[in-house]
C-alpha cells in the first residue's frame, strides 16, 4: 500500500511539472516588458518544478543509497533521551535532505542497550525516537513525514557486553517508511 | 505436638473433610484449630514430615514424590530418607513407628484406577505426637493428570498444617526465546509442564494475569505496531484490547479485576493510564513529560506503584488509583524498575541496580525495611506468588537467562524454567 502511495506521489509530481511547462510556453509568446517580468517569474517556477521533478525522479535505489550514507544512527548517552550536542550536525544534514526530498517519509526507531528492564527501555527508546523527531520537526520537517517506534532493548545492533557495544545500541535508527 | 507451634489464627474458618461410608463429608473445624507450623513466626522451626509412597497402582510413588517436592519447595518442612520408614502405606498408622525417626506428621495414601481411566486417591495425614488424624480426604482425577492432582493434595496438606493457602496449584507465565522469536510460555509453579501458548508477534512483553487466572494481558509488537492483547484461557482466543499507534505497555490488573493499568506514549511521553475491562473506557492518570511506566496496583485498589524518571533516573513512586498524590518511594540506588505490589499489600518487590548489576529488593510501601534478596549475576523482573511467600524472577547467574524462585527472604534460590529455553519476564498467577 505504501508503495502505491509513493508511486502516486511521484506520478503527481511529474504530471504537475509537465502542466506548468505547458502553461509557460504560451506565456513566452507574449513578449514585451511586462511579459518578460512575468516570464522570468514563471521561469523560476518552472526551474523549481524541474528540480522537484529531478529529485522526485530519484529511483528507489538512489533514495536508498543516499539515505544509507546520510542517515547515520543518532547515539545517546546512557539512560538519556535528549539529542546529544555532537549529533545535532548529523540531524541537520538529515533535515536538509528530507526538506529536499519531500516525497520520502521516515520511520525513526528508538533503541536502548541491553541493561535494565525491558519495559523501562521501551519507554526510553520511545523518548529517544520522539526527541529525534522533535529535533527534525524544529528544523522544518513536517511531523506527518516522521513516524516513530520503540524497540527498547529488543533489537540489538551489537551483541557484546561492552561499553562500545552499549553505545552503538543506544540509538535512533532511520528507516525509509515508504 | 510439643515441637509444633500452636497458632492463634488461621484455621478457625477452615473445614476438614472425612470420608465416611463412601461420602465426602466436610466438617467445620473446631474453633481453636491446631497450626503445626506458624509460617509468620520469626523463630520458625521446620516440621519433620514423612510422605509415604502411596499404595495401589504405580502412580502412587509419583504422587508421593510430587507432594514431597511441593512441601519441600516451601522450605517449611524437613524430610528424612524414605528407606528409613518402617511402616508402609498399607499398614495401619502407628505413631510408635515414627517417633524414633523424629517425625511429627505422616502422610499416607492409596491410589486406585478405574477401567475408564479415573484415578481415585484417598489420603490421610496423622499427628505422630497426638496420635490423631490431621486430614482424611478422597480425590478423583483423570489418570493422566497426576501432577495437578498431587498439587491439590499437597495444597490441602499445607493448609491443614499451616492454616494458609499454598501456591502449589498456581502457575507462572514467562517469555521464552528460541532464536529471534519471543513467545509466551505457561508452566506449573514448580517449572513442570512448560508449554508455549502464544507465539504471534515479533516481540512480546511480560504478561500480566487477571486475578481470576482466566486471562492474560500483554503487549506485543505486530506488523510494526505495539498493541495490548488479551488472551482468554476459557475460550482459547486472543483479542487486541488497545493500540494507540504509540508504545502501549500492559501493566497489572487491579485485584478486583476491573482495571488494566498500562503505559502509553500516545500523548507524548510514556504516561500511566487505566482501562476499564468492562467498558474499555480509558482514563489518563499521569500527565508528565517524563517517563512513567510499569504500574502495579495495591491489593486494596487504592494505590499504584510505578516507575518514573522525573529525577532523571528511574525510581519508584506511589500515587492514588486516580493518579493523584504521587510520592517517591525509593531513594537508594539510581536505577529502580519493575515494581510489583504483593497480594497481601505489605511489600513491594522490584529490581534495582547496584554496582553495575541488577538485584531484587523488597521495600514496604512506606519506604522502610529495604531488603536486598539476591547477589549473584543480574536478577530482574520479580513477581510474588499468590501467598506472598515466594518470588519468581529472571536471573542470568548461570550464563543464560532463566526463571528462578526464592522465598520472600531470599532463601532457596533455584532455577525452575527449562534449561533449553532462554526465559525471562515471569509473572505468577494470583
Coordinates of C-alpha atoms in Angstrom, one line a residue:
Chain A
X1 CA 0.0 0.0 0.0
X2 CA 2.8 2.4 0.9
X3 CA 4.5 1.6 -2.3
X4 CA 1.4 2.6 -4.2
X5 CA 1.0 5.8 -2.3
X6 CA 4.6 6.7 -3.1
X7 CA 4.2 5.9 -6.8
X8 CA 1.1 8.1 -7.0
X9 CA 3.0 10.9 -5.3
X10 CA 5.8 10.6 -7.8
X11 CA 3.3 10.5 -10.7
X12 CA 1.5 13.6 -9.3
X13 CA 4.8 15.5 -9.2
X14 CA 5.7 14.5 -12.8
X15 CA 2.2 15.4 -14.1
X16 CA 2.1 18.8 -12.3
X17 CA 5.6 19.6 -13.5
X18 CA 4.6 19.0 -17.2
X19 CA 1.4 21.1 -16.7
X20 CA 3.5 24.0 -15.6
X21 CA 5.7 23.8 -18.6
X22 CA 2.7 23.7 -20.9
X23 CA 1.3 26.9 -19.4
X24 CA 4.7 28.5 -19.6
X25 CA 5.1 28.1 -23.3
X26 CA 2.2 30.4 -24.4
X27 CA 3.4 32.9 -21.9
X28 CA 6.7 33.1 -23.7
X29 CA 4.9 34.3 -26.8
X30 CA 3.5 37.3 -25.0
X31 CA 6.9 39.2 -25.2
X32 CA 7.2 42.8 -24.1
X33 CA 8.4 44.2 -20.7
X34 CA 5.5 43.2 -18.6
X35 CA 5.6 39.8 -20.3
X36 CA 9.3 39.5 -19.7
X37 CA 8.8 40.0 -16.0
X38 CA 6.0 37.5 -15.9
X39 CA 8.1 35.1 -17.9
X40 CA 11.0 35.4 -15.6
X41 CA 8.8 34.7 -12.7
X42 CA 7.3 31.7 -14.5
X43 CA 10.8 30.6 -15.4
X44 CA 11.7 30.5 -11.8
X45 CA 8.6 28.4 -11.1
X46 CA 9.5 26.1 -13.9
X47 CA 13.0 25.8 -12.7
X48 CA 12.0 24.9 -9.2
X49 CA 9.5 22.4 -10.5
X50 CA 12.1 20.8 -12.7
X51 CA 14.3 20.5 -9.6
X52 CA 11.4 18.8 -7.9
X53 CA 10.9 16.5 -10.9
X54 CA 14.6 15.6 -10.9
X55 CA 14.5 14.8 -7.2
X56 CA 11.1 13.2 -7.3
X57 CA 12.5 11.0 -10.1
X58 CA 15.2 9.6 -7.8
X59 CA 14.9 5.9 -8.1
X60 CA 14.2 3.9 -5.0
X61 CA 17.8 2.7 -5.3
X62 CA 19.1 6.2 -5.3
X63 CA 17.0 7.1 -2.3
X64 CA 18.2 4.1 -0.5
X65 CA 21.8 4.7 -1.2
X66 CA 21.6 8.4 -0.3
X67 CA 19.8 7.6 2.9
X68 CA 22.3 4.9 3.7
X69 CA 25.2 7.3 3.5
X70 CA 23.4 10.2 5.2
X71 CA 21.0 8.8 7.7
X72 CA 23.5 7.7 10.3
X73 CA 22.3 6.4 13.7
X74 CA 22.0 9.1 16.4
X75 CA 23.7 7.8 19.5
X76 CA 22.6 8.7 23.1
X77 CA 24.2 8.9 26.5
X78 CA 23.4 6.2 29.0
X79 CA 19.8 6.4 30.3
X80 CA 19.3 9.7 28.4
X81 CA 16.9 10.6 25.6
X82 CA 17.9 14.2 24.8
X83 CA 19.7 14.5 21.5
X84 CA 23.4 15.0 22.4
X85 CA 25.2 18.1 21.1
X86 CA 27.6 16.1 18.9
X87 CA 24.7 14.6 17.0
X88 CA 22.9 17.8 16.0
X89 CA 25.1 18.4 12.9
X90 CA 24.1 14.9 11.7
X91 CA 20.4 15.7 12.3
X92 CA 20.7 19.0 10.4
X93 CA 22.0 17.2 7.3
X94 CA 19.2 14.7 7.6
X95 CA 16.7 17.5 7.9
X96 CA 18.1 19.3 4.8
X97 CA 17.8 16.1 2.8
X98 CA 14.3 15.4 4.0
X99 CA 13.3 19.0 3.1
X100 CA 14.7 18.5 -0.4
X101 CA 13.1 15.1 -0.8
X102 CA 9.6 15.8 0.3
X103 CA 8.3 12.6 -1.0
X104 CA 10.2 10.5 1.5
X105 CA 8.8 9.6 4.9
X106 CA 10.9 8.2 7.6
X107 CA 10.4 5.8 10.5
X108 CA 12.6 6.7 13.5
X109 CA 13.3 3.6 15.6
X110 CA 14.3 4.2 19.3
X111 CA 16.7 1.6 20.7
X112 CA 18.5 1.0 24.0
X113 CA 21.4 -1.0 25.3
X114 CA 20.8 -4.4 26.9
X115 CA 20.9 -3.1 30.5
X116 CA 17.8 -2.5 32.6
X117 CA 14.2 -3.7 32.3
X118 CA 12.5 -4.4 29.0
X119 CA 9.6 -2.1 29.9
X120 CA 11.6 0.9 31.0
X121 CA 13.8 0.5 28.0
X122 CA 10.8 0.5 25.7
X123 CA 9.7 3.8 27.3
X124 CA 13.3 5.1 27.0
X125 CA 13.5 4.1 23.3
X126 CA 10.2 5.8 22.7
X127 CA 11.6 9.0 24.2
X128 CA 14.7 8.7 22.0
X129 CA 12.7 8.3 18.9
X130 CA 10.4 11.2 19.9
X131 CA 13.2 13.6 20.8
X132 CA 14.9 12.8 17.4
X133 CA 11.6 13.5 15.7
X134 CA 11.1 16.8 17.6
X135 CA 14.5 17.9 16.6
X136 CA 13.8 17.3 12.9
X137 CA 10.4 19.0 13.2
X138 CA 12.1 22.0 14.8
X139 CA 14.2 22.2 11.6
X140 CA 11.1 22.3 9.5
X141 CA 10.5 18.7 8.6
X142 CA 6.7 18.1 8.7
X143 CA 5.8 15.8 11.6
X144 CA 3.5 13.9 9.3
X145 CA 6.5 12.5 7.5
X146 CA 8.2 11.2 10.6
X147 CA 6.8 8.2 12.3
X148 CA 8.4 6.7 15.5
X149 CA 8.5 3.3 17.1
X150 CA 10.4 2.0 20.1
X151 CA 12.1 -1.4 20.2
X152 CA 13.6 -0.8 23.6
X153 CA 16.4 -3.3 24.0
X154 CA 14.7 -5.9 21.9
X155 CA 16.7 -5.4 18.7
X156 CA 20.3 -5.0 19.5
X157 CA 22.7 -3.9 16.7
X158 CA 25.8 -5.1 18.6
X159 CA 25.7 -8.2 20.7
X160 CA 28.7 -7.9 23.0
X161 CA 28.5 -6.8 26.6
X162 CA 30.9 -3.9 26.3
X163 CA 30.7 -0.1 26.7
X164 CA 31.5 0.2 22.9
X165 CA 28.6 -2.1 22.0
X166 CA 26.2 -0.4 24.5
X167 CA 26.9 3.0 22.9
X168 CA 26.2 1.5 19.4
X169 CA 22.9 0.1 20.7
X170 CA 21.7 3.4 22.3
X171 CA 20.5 4.8 19.1
X172 CA 17.8 6.4 16.9
X173 CA 17.8 4.5 13.7
X174 CA 16.2 5.7 10.5
X175 CA 14.3 3.6 8.0
X176 CA 12.6 4.8 4.9
X177 CA 8.9 4.2 5.6
X178 CA 7.6 4.2 2.0
Chain B
X1 CA 2.6 -31.8 69.3
X2 CA 5.1 -30.1 71.5
X3 CA 7.5 -29.3 68.8
X4 CA 4.9 -27.6 66.6
X5 CA 3.7 -24.1 67.2
X6 CA 0.1 -23.6 68.3
X7 CA -1.2 -20.9 66.1
X8 CA -3.8 -18.4 67.4
X9 CA -5.2 -17.7 64.0
X10 CA -5.7 -19.2 60.7
X11 CA -7.8 -22.3 60.8
X12 CA -10.9 -21.0 62.5
X13 CA -12.9 -20.8 59.3
X14 CA -11.4 -23.9 57.7
X15 CA -13.0 -27.3 57.3
X16 CA -11.7 -30.7 57.4
X17 CA -13.0 -33.4 55.2
X18 CA -13.7 -37.0 56.3
X19 CA -14.5 -40.0 54.2
X20 CA -17.5 -41.7 55.9
X21 CA -19.4 -44.5 54.3
X22 CA -18.1 -43.5 50.9
X23 CA -19.3 -39.9 51.0
X24 CA -17.0 -36.9 51.3
X25 CA -18.1 -35.1 54.4
X26 CA -16.7 -31.7 55.3
X27 CA -17.0 -30.9 58.9
X28 CA -16.3 -27.5 60.4
X29 CA -13.1 -27.4 62.2
X30 CA -13.3 -26.7 66.0
X31 CA -12.9 -23.1 66.9
X32 CA -9.4 -23.4 68.2
X33 CA -7.5 -25.3 65.4
X34 CA -4.0 -26.5 65.6
X35 CA -1.5 -24.9 63.3
X36 CA 1.5 -27.2 63.1
X37 CA 3.7 -24.5 61.5
X38 CA 3.1 -20.9 62.2
X39 CA 4.6 -19.5 59.0
X40 CA 4.6 -16.0 60.3
X41 CA 6.6 -16.8 63.3
X42 CA 10.1 -15.3 63.2
X43 CA 11.6 -18.3 65.0
X44 CA 10.0 -20.8 62.7
X45 CA 11.1 -24.4 63.1
X46 CA 10.8 -26.7 60.2
X47 CA 8.3 -29.6 60.6
X48 CA 9.7 -33.1 60.2
X49 CA 7.2 -34.9 57.9
X50 CA 7.1 -38.3 56.2
X51 CA 5.2 -38.7 53.0
X52 CA 5.0 -42.5 52.4
X53 CA 4.8 -43.8 48.8
X54 CA 1.1 -44.3 48.1
X55 CA -0.2 -47.9 47.9
X56 CA -2.1 -49.3 44.9
X57 CA -1.1 -48.5 41.3
X58 CA 2.3 -47.4 40.1
X59 CA 1.4 -43.7 40.0
X60 CA 1.3 -43.8 43.8
X61 CA 5.0 -43.3 44.0
X62 CA 4.9 -40.4 41.6
X63 CA 2.1 -38.8 43.6
X64 CA 4.1 -39.0 46.8
X65 CA 7.2 -37.7 45.0
X66 CA 5.3 -34.6 43.8
X67 CA 3.7 -33.9 47.2
X68 CA 7.2 -34.2 48.8
X69 CA 8.6 -31.8 46.2
X70 CA 5.8 -29.3 46.8
X71 CA 6.2 -29.3 50.6
X72 CA 9.9 -29.1 50.2
X73 CA 9.6 -26.1 47.9
X74 CA 8.2 -24.0 50.8
X75 CA 11.3 -24.5 53.0
X76 CA 8.9 -25.2 55.9
X77 CA 9.4 -29.0 56.2
X78 CA 12.2 -31.4 56.9
X79 CA 12.3 -34.9 55.2
X80 CA 14.2 -38.0 56.0
X81 CA 15.2 -40.7 53.5
X82 CA 12.1 -42.8 52.8
X83 CA 14.2 -46.0 53.1
X84 CA 14.2 -45.4 56.8
X85 CA 10.5 -45.8 57.0
X86 CA 9.3 -48.9 58.9
X87 CA 5.6 -48.6 58.1
X88 CA 4.3 -48.7 54.5
X89 CA 1.1 -47.2 53.1
X90 CA -1.0 -50.3 53.6
X91 CA -0.1 -50.8 57.3
X92 CA -2.3 -49.1 59.9
X93 CA -0.8 -45.9 61.3
X94 CA 1.2 -46.5 64.4
X95 CA 2.9 -43.4 66.0
X96 CA 5.5 -45.7 67.6
X97 CA 6.9 -46.5 64.2
X98 CA 7.6 -42.7 63.6
X99 CA 8.6 -41.3 67.0
X100 CA 12.1 -42.9 66.8
X101 CA 12.6 -41.2 63.4
X102 CA 11.8 -37.8 64.9
X103 CA 8.8 -37.5 62.5
X104 CA 6.0 -35.2 63.6
X105 CA 3.5 -35.8 60.8
X106 CA 2.9 -38.7 58.5
X107 CA 1.1 -38.7 55.1
X108 CA -0.2 -41.9 53.6
X109 CA -2.4 -42.7 50.7
X110 CA -3.7 -45.3 48.3
X111 CA -4.3 -44.8 44.6
X112 CA -6.6 -47.0 42.5
X113 CA -7.5 -46.7 38.8
X114 CA -10.9 -47.5 37.3
X115 CA -11.4 -49.0 33.9
X116 CA -12.4 -45.7 32.4
X117 CA -9.1 -44.1 33.4
X118 CA -10.4 -42.4 36.5
X119 CA -7.9 -42.2 39.3
X120 CA -9.2 -42.5 42.9
X121 CA -6.9 -41.4 45.7
X122 CA -7.5 -41.5 49.4
X123 CA -5.1 -39.5 51.5
X124 CA -4.6 -39.5 55.3
X125 CA -2.4 -37.3 57.4
X126 CA -1.5 -38.1 61.0
X127 CA -0.2 -36.3 64.0
X128 CA 2.5 -38.5 65.5
X129 CA 2.7 -36.8 68.9
X130 CA -1.0 -36.6 69.5
X131 CA -1.7 -39.9 67.6
X132 CA -4.6 -38.2 65.8
X133 CA -5.9 -37.6 62.3
X134 CA -5.0 -34.3 60.7
X135 CA -6.7 -34.9 57.4
X136 CA -8.5 -37.6 55.5
X137 CA -9.8 -36.9 52.0
X138 CA -10.8 -38.7 48.8
X139 CA -9.8 -37.3 45.4
X140 CA -10.8 -38.3 41.8
X141 CA -9.0 -37.2 38.7
X142 CA -8.1 -38.3 35.2
X143 CA -5.2 -40.7 35.4
X144 CA -3.0 -38.6 33.1
X145 CA -3.4 -35.5 35.3
X146 CA -1.4 -36.7 38.3
X147 CA 0.6 -33.6 38.6
X148 CA -2.4 -31.2 39.1
X149 CA -3.9 -33.9 41.4
X150 CA -0.7 -34.2 43.5
X151 CA -0.6 -30.4 43.8
X152 CA -4.2 -30.3 45.0
X153 CA -3.4 -32.9 47.7
X154 CA -0.2 -31.0 48.7
X155 CA -2.3 -27.9 48.9
X156 CA -4.8 -29.5 51.3
X157 CA -2.0 -30.9 53.4
X158 CA -0.3 -27.5 53.5
X159 CA -3.5 -25.7 54.5
X160 CA -4.2 -28.3 57.3
X161 CA -0.7 -27.9 58.6
X162 CA -0.2 -24.1 58.3
X163 CA -3.7 -22.7 58.2
X164 CA -2.7 -20.9 54.9
X165 CA -3.4 -21.5 51.3
X166 CA -0.4 -22.8 49.3
X167 CA 0.7 -21.8 45.8
X168 CA 1.0 -25.4 44.6
X169 CA -1.8 -25.0 42.2
X170 CA -0.6 -21.7 40.8
X171 CA 1.1 -21.2 37.5
X172 CA 3.8 -19.0 36.1
X173 CA 3.9 -17.4 32.6
X174 CA 7.1 -16.2 31.1
X175 CA 8.7 -15.1 27.9
X176 CA 10.7 -17.8 26.2
X177 CA 13.1 -17.2 23.3
X178 CA 14.2 -19.7 20.8
X179 CA 16.1 -18.0 18.0
X180 CA 14.8 -14.5 17.4
X181 CA 11.2 -15.2 18.3
X182 CA 9.8 -14.4 21.7
X183 CA 6.8 -16.5 22.8
X184 CA 4.7 -16.7 26.0
X185 CA 5.1 -20.0 27.9
X186 CA 2.9 -21.3 30.7
X187 CA 4.2 -23.7 33.4
X188 CA 3.3 -25.1 36.8
X189 CA 4.7 -23.1 39.7
X190 CA 7.4 -25.7 40.0
X191 CA 8.6 -25.3 36.4
X192 CA 6.9 -28.6 35.2
X193 CA 4.7 -28.9 32.2
X194 CA 6.1 -25.8 30.4
X195 CA 4.5 -25.2 27.1
X196 CA 4.4 -22.4 24.5
X197 CA 1.0 -20.8 24.4
X198 CA 1.4 -17.6 22.3
X199 CA 4.0 -17.3 19.6
X200 CA 2.5 -14.5 17.5
X201 CA 4.3 -11.2 17.1
X202 CA 8.0 -10.1 16.7
X203 CA 8.3 -9.1 20.4
X204 CA 6.0 -10.0 23.2
X205 CA 6.4 -8.5 26.7
X206 CA 5.9 -9.9 30.1
X207 CA 2.3 -11.0 30.5
X208 CA 0.1 -10.0 33.5
X209 CA -2.7 -12.2 35.0
X210 CA -6.3 -11.4 35.6
X211 CA -6.9 -12.1 39.3
X212 CA -9.2 -15.0 38.5
X213 CA -6.4 -16.6 36.5
X214 CA -8.6 -16.9 33.3
X215 CA -6.9 -14.2 31.3
X216 CA -3.5 -12.8 30.4
X217 CA -2.8 -9.2 29.2
X218 CA 0.4 -8.4 27.4
X219 CA 2.0 -6.1 24.9
X220 CA 3.1 -7.4 21.5
X221 CA 4.7 -5.9 18.5
X222 CA 2.9 -7.0 15.4
X223 CA 3.4 -5.6 11.9
X224 CA 5.5 -2.8 13.2
X225 CA 2.9 -1.7 15.8
X226 CA 2.6 -2.1 19.5
X227 CA -0.7 -3.3 21.0
X228 CA -2.1 -4.7 24.2
X229 CA -3.6 -8.1 23.7
X230 CA -5.9 -10.2 25.9
X231 CA -5.7 -14.0 26.0
X232 CA -8.7 -15.8 27.3
X233 CA -7.9 -19.3 28.6
X234 CA -11.6 -20.3 28.7
X235 CA -12.2 -19.6 25.0
X236 CA -8.6 -20.1 24.0
X237 CA -8.7 -17.0 22.0
X238 CA -6.7 -13.8 21.7
X239 CA -8.1 -10.3 21.1
X240 CA -6.4 -6.9 20.6
X241 CA -7.6 -4.8 23.5
X242 CA -5.9 -1.5 22.9
X243 CA -3.5 0.1 20.4
X244 CA -2.8 3.8 20.1
X245 CA -0.1 3.5 17.5
X246 CA 2.5 4.6 20.0
X247 CA 4.2 2.4 22.6
X248 CA 1.4 0.8 24.7
X249 CA 2.7 -1.4 27.6
X250 CA 0.4 -3.6 29.7
X251 CA 0.8 -3.3 33.4
X252 CA -1.0 -5.1 36.2
X253 CA -4.8 -5.7 36.6
X254 CA -6.3 -4.4 39.8
X255 CA -7.2 -7.0 42.4
X256 CA -10.9 -6.6 41.8
X257 CA -10.4 -7.3 38.1
X258 CA -11.9 -4.1 36.9
X259 CA -9.0 -2.2 35.5
X260 CA -6.0 -2.9 33.4
X261 CA -3.2 -0.5 34.2
X262 CA -0.8 0.4 31.3
X263 CA 1.5 3.0 30.0
X264 CA 1.3 4.7 26.6
X265 CA 3.2 7.3 24.7
X266 CA 0.2 8.2 22.6
X267 CA 0.2 11.8 24.1
X268 CA 3.9 12.3 24.0
X269 CA 6.0 10.9 26.8
X270 CA 5.0 7.4 28.2
X271 CA 2.4 8.1 30.9
X272 CA 0.1 5.8 33.0
X273 CA -3.4 5.0 32.0
X274 CA -6.1 2.7 33.2
X275 CA -8.6 0.8 31.0
X276 CA -11.9 -0.4 32.4
X277 CA -12.2 -4.0 31.4
X278 CA -16.0 -3.9 31.3
X279 CA -16.4 -0.7 29.2
X280 CA -13.0 -0.3 27.6
X281 CA -13.1 3.3 28.8
X282 CA -9.5 4.6 29.0
X283 CA -8.6 7.2 31.7
X284 CA -5.2 9.0 31.8
X285 CA -3.7 9.0 35.2
X286 CA -0.4 10.9 34.9
X287 CA 0.3 14.0 32.8
X288 CA 4.1 14.3 32.9
X289 CA 6.6 15.0 30.2
X290 CA 8.9 12.4 31.6
X291 CA 8.7 8.6 31.5
X292 CA 6.0 7.0 33.7
X293 CA 5.9 3.2 33.2
X294 CA 5.3 -0.3 34.8
X295 CA 2.3 0.3 37.0
X296 CA 1.2 -2.2 39.7
X297 CA -1.8 -1.7 41.9
X298 CA -2.1 -2.3 45.7
X299 CA -4.4 -5.1 46.6
X300 CA -7.0 -2.7 48.1
X301 CA -7.1 -1.0 44.7
X302 CA -6.3 2.4 46.2
X303 CA -2.7 2.9 45.1
X304 CA -0.4 2.4 42.2
X305 CA 3.4 1.8 42.4
X306 CA 5.2 2.8 39.1
X307 CA 8.5 3.8 37.7
X308 CA 9.2 7.4 36.8
X309 CA 12.4 9.2 35.7
X310 CA 11.4 12.7 36.8
X311 CA 14.5 12.7 39.0
X312 CA 16.5 12.0 35.7
X313 CA 16.9 8.3 36.7
X314 CA 14.2 5.6 37.1
X315 CA 12.8 5.5 40.6
X316 CA 9.7 4.0 42.2
X317 CA 6.7 6.3 43.0
X318 CA 3.4 5.6 44.6
X319 CA 0.2 7.5 43.7
X320 CA -3.5 7.1 44.2
X321 CA -5.6 5.0 41.8
X322 CA -6.8 8.3 40.3
X323 CA -3.2 9.4 39.6
X324 CA -3.1 11.9 42.5
X325 CA -0.7 12.5 45.4
X326 CA 2.4 11.0 43.8
X327 CA 5.3 10.4 46.2
X328 CA 8.7 9.0 45.7
X329 CA 9.3 5.5 47.3
X330 CA 12.9 4.6 46.5
X331 CA 15.9 6.8 47.3
X332 CA 18.6 4.1 47.3
X333 CA 20.3 3.4 44.0
X334 CA 19.9 5.2 40.7
X335 CA 18.0 2.7 38.6
X336 CA 15.0 1.1 40.2
X337 CA 12.4 -0.6 38.0
X338 CA 9.7 -3.3 37.5
X339 CA 7.8 -3.0 40.8
X340 CA 5.1 -5.4 41.9
X341 CA 2.9 -5.0 44.9
X342 CA 2.4 -8.2 47.0
X343 CA -1.2 -9.6 47.1
X344 CA -1.2 -9.0 50.9
X345 CA -0.2 -5.4 50.4
X346 CA 2.7 -5.4 52.9
X347 CA 5.6 -5.4 50.4
X348 CA 6.7 -4.1 47.1
X349 CA 9.3 -6.1 45.2
X350 CA 11.5 -4.6 42.4
X351 CA 14.7 -4.7 40.6
X352 CA 17.5 -2.2 41.3
X353 CA 21.0 -1.7 40.0
X354 CA 23.8 -2.0 42.5
X355 CA 27.5 -1.9 41.4
X356 CA 26.6 -2.3 37.7
X357 CA 24.4 -5.3 38.3
X358 CA 20.7 -5.7 38.9
X359 CA 19.3 -7.3 42.1
X360 CA 15.9 -8.0 43.6
X361 CA 14.8 -5.9 46.5
X362 CA 11.7 -5.7 48.7
X363 CA 10.5 -2.5 50.4
X364 CA 7.5 -1.6 52.5
X365 CA 5.0 0.8 50.9
X366 CA 6.0 3.4 53.5
X367 CA 9.6 3.2 52.2
X368 CA 11.1 1.4 55.2
X369 CA 12.7 -2.0 55.5
X370 CA 14.6 -2.1 52.2
X371 CA 16.0 -5.6 51.7
X372 CA 18.3 -6.9 49.1
X373 CA 17.4 -10.6 48.2
X374 CA 19.9 -11.6 45.5
X375 CA 23.6 -11.0 44.9
X376 CA 24.7 -13.4 42.1
X377 CA 24.5 -12.3 38.4
X378 CA 21.7 -10.0 37.3
X379 CA 18.3 -10.6 38.9
X380 CA 15.3 -8.8 37.5
X381 CA 11.5 -8.7 36.9
X382 CA 10.4 -10.1 40.3
X383 CA 6.8 -11.3 40.8
X384 CA 5.1 -12.5 44.0
X385 CA 3.5 -15.9 44.5
X386 CA -0.2 -15.7 45.4
X387 CA 0.5 -16.3 49.1
X388 CA 3.3 -13.7 49.0
X389 CA 5.8 -16.2 50.5
X390 CA 7.8 -16.8 47.2
X391 CA 9.1 -14.6 44.5
X392 CA 9.8 -15.6 40.9
X393 CA 12.4 -13.6 39.0
X394 CA 14.8 -13.6 36.0
X395 CA 18.4 -14.4 36.6
X396 CA 21.4 -14.8 34.3
X397 CA 23.6 -16.3 37.0
X398 CA 24.0 -19.5 35.0
X399 CA 25.1 -17.7 31.9
X400 CA 21.7 -17.8 30.1
X401 CA 18.6 -16.0 31.4
X402 CA 16.2 -18.3 33.2
X403 CA 13.2 -18.1 35.5
X404 CA 14.1 -18.6 39.2
X405 CA 12.2 -18.7 42.5
X406 CA 13.2 -17.9 46.1
X407 CA 11.4 -17.3 49.4
X408 CA 10.4 -13.7 50.2
X409 CA 13.5 -13.7 52.4
X410 CA 15.8 -14.6 49.5
X411 CA 16.3 -18.3 50.7
X412 CA 16.3 -21.4 48.4
X413 CA 17.0 -19.6 45.1
X414 CA 16.7 -22.1 42.3
X415 CA 16.0 -22.2 38.6
X416 CA 12.7 -23.6 37.5
X417 CA 12.4 -22.9 33.8
X418 CA 13.5 -25.5 31.3
X419 CA 17.2 -25.2 30.5
X420 CA 16.8 -25.4 26.8
X421 CA 14.9 -22.0 26.6
X422 CA 16.2 -18.5 27.2
X423 CA 13.5 -17.5 29.7
X424 CA 12.6 -14.2 31.3
X425 CA 9.7 -11.9 32.3
X426 CA 8.0 -14.3 34.7
X427 CA 4.5 -13.5 36.1
X428 CA 2.9 -15.5 38.9
X429 CA -0.8 -16.2 38.8
X430 CA -2.8 -14.7 41.6

